[in-house]
């Protein structure tokens, strides 16, 4: 068979009819003996080499024709091959189990403890113990990588295996610091392969702060490594670490190294990853520095990545704008430096923001007027200038240097150099000027009359000129003022700039979910802190609860879009426009991880990834749900439904029911807590994939503690209130064994994440933790006091919750106990 196989693979074209016939013959043969392979694999008397071949054969069959490999009794037995003495069998079995576990995680969850045990034996062994499987002084690197990948199919293991796994990962990180045992490149490649896979597992679990910070520091050492591939991989992994609340600050310490890479790196792919990392590590403390560096790099950046950098700068400038004059300056700089790469989404957005913020309108008009003085202006600057001066030119008209006539002449000097859509927008500016500046009405009418009479003129422009001229002639002053009054603030609406960036990045749902990284100490005031990062995809433009509040406006006040036709006064930003299963396997474990945090991946299987970013303030909440299609096939009739108790009111916004292969869409859920509740809402998702109806149900992590407002108080006030809440119905206490080693910093982080204020120097015993907060509902406010007493010797906790309501005390005690 082997010579025949080689002959076919080398000499026969893969598209030939012969290949199809051969495939059909092999498939028929496979169907005939597929049921026997699992039996051979798990039989006790099968030779090691045959077991190895059987595992690889079954893996190949499952990948090509999964229907030929039914699950059965053999699945529980194949897991035990991870304990086999023959490492060749273990390696093949690990590949098989990893693939099977991705689709059927519950069937193979017992593999976690066995994989940890086997990994521990490899990591702690000397290279001489695994002589046949040691590659350039690295013990069984291929098997180690496969075991680490298998563990990434599951959440962090139970406490009995977690400690051992943590030791393995720490050992791998320690070995990375040791001097190399060989100068051969094969040694470093094998060693680094295991290291990077271990870091991927640490990032996947996102539960051990010490490991995350150590991983970040290790990757930081690779940022200046002479090997280009290592620099690239380090930057890529650090992008993911930047999204973790535990390691974000550690990533930020490497900002100067990353900026230097942006300036000096010769490889364009590494420079692009450096841009990605700067974007990922950006927060309010370093936004202006990072945006400035990106703008500097943009002037010499490769053309292939300029549009992506423009989008990222626009996103960061809006998200972290405290002073909106800085935001306006940044966008105008973008247009000046890379105007060809500034999409409509970007300049639309700056106009939306200026219209919605009175404090920046005068500055925007003055700045754009000055920018238009340049002899050569990019057309996008003319669009922005036309729109902003048409709305707010009156705010600078008192200065003789920017009088109404000078503003008009400045814009009209650009008119004949622009494309038809931009000229159409400028005509709309002119009719706005008729209302703002009656003293130049005659001058504008002359221009409109001239344009309406041009031969061979564009029909769209001619129609505009005719209708605007007629409007300015027959309408009274009052009617003109009504029709052409200043644009009102836009209602709530999502931005589409981030969607544009995602489309540019390609179908990588993990990267998209990283855009939802936690913004520390965020609140839900009127700022744009969380606006752009929460943008929808271009295919889902429905109005939403965007924090800026931007959306469609009355058509009578709007400029025409560049590509509009027909009616002249159309809205440039208008929109042109929906039985739960049992909970999905593994979703309960992930749910518990969200009790003390708001962002991350809630659920993932082989088809779908669900990520969350949430914000809560008093009795209101907003959750951004990201649905990622991990396949190359469309999801059709994609329909999420939210089921919640009457104590919660929710509003879930609909979107296009088709999710393209490799794409990600966003949905916003607005929540109001009416009264205290016990059960979290259930999100049921139905869609068709490959003709089959899929049904996924997960609990959304909207728990009672999300509606906490932390309350600061001193020791005397705390214990006075503590005594007032002393009846048995008001207190709930739980004494329990710790699931993890007692760590003061982690405990503090969880209490703060739970929602209460962490009160320092209140408890007489400094080892204890106390907290206070108020649960806000529409119908009432419920005060809560918390006391957590650790016993280091016994590795136990005593948790006491006191509130004015028994059910609330019980529920909060349950939720917080699970975290420890």
Coordinates of C-alpha atoms in Angstrom, one line a residue, residues 156 232 242 260 269 271 304 330 340 380 397 402 417 432 442 444 459 463 503 511 568 688 728 752:
X156 CA -8.9 25.6 35.5
X232 CA 6.8 38.4 17.0
X242 CA -3.0 43.0 28.2
X260 CA 11.3 51.4 20.3
X269 CA 4.9 42.0 10.6
X271 CA 6.0 46.4 13.7
X304 CA -0.7 47.9 4.0
X330 CA -6.0 64.1 16.8
X340 CA -6.6 58.5 2.0
X380 CA -11.8 64.3 3.9
X397 CA -18.0 84.5 12.7
X402 CA -13.2 84.2 10.0
X417 CA -11.2 70.3 -6.8
X432 CA -27.1 76.3 5.9
X442 CA -27.1 86.9 -2.4
X444 CA -24.6 82.1 -2.2
X459 CA -27.6 65.5 -12.2
X463 CA -30.9 69.0 -8.6
X503 CA -13.3 43.6 9.3
X511 CA -8.5 39.1 18.7
X568 CA -31.7 66.2 -0.8
X688 CA -28.7 26.9 11.8
X728 CA -30.9 35.7 63.0
X752 CA -13.4 44.6 45.5

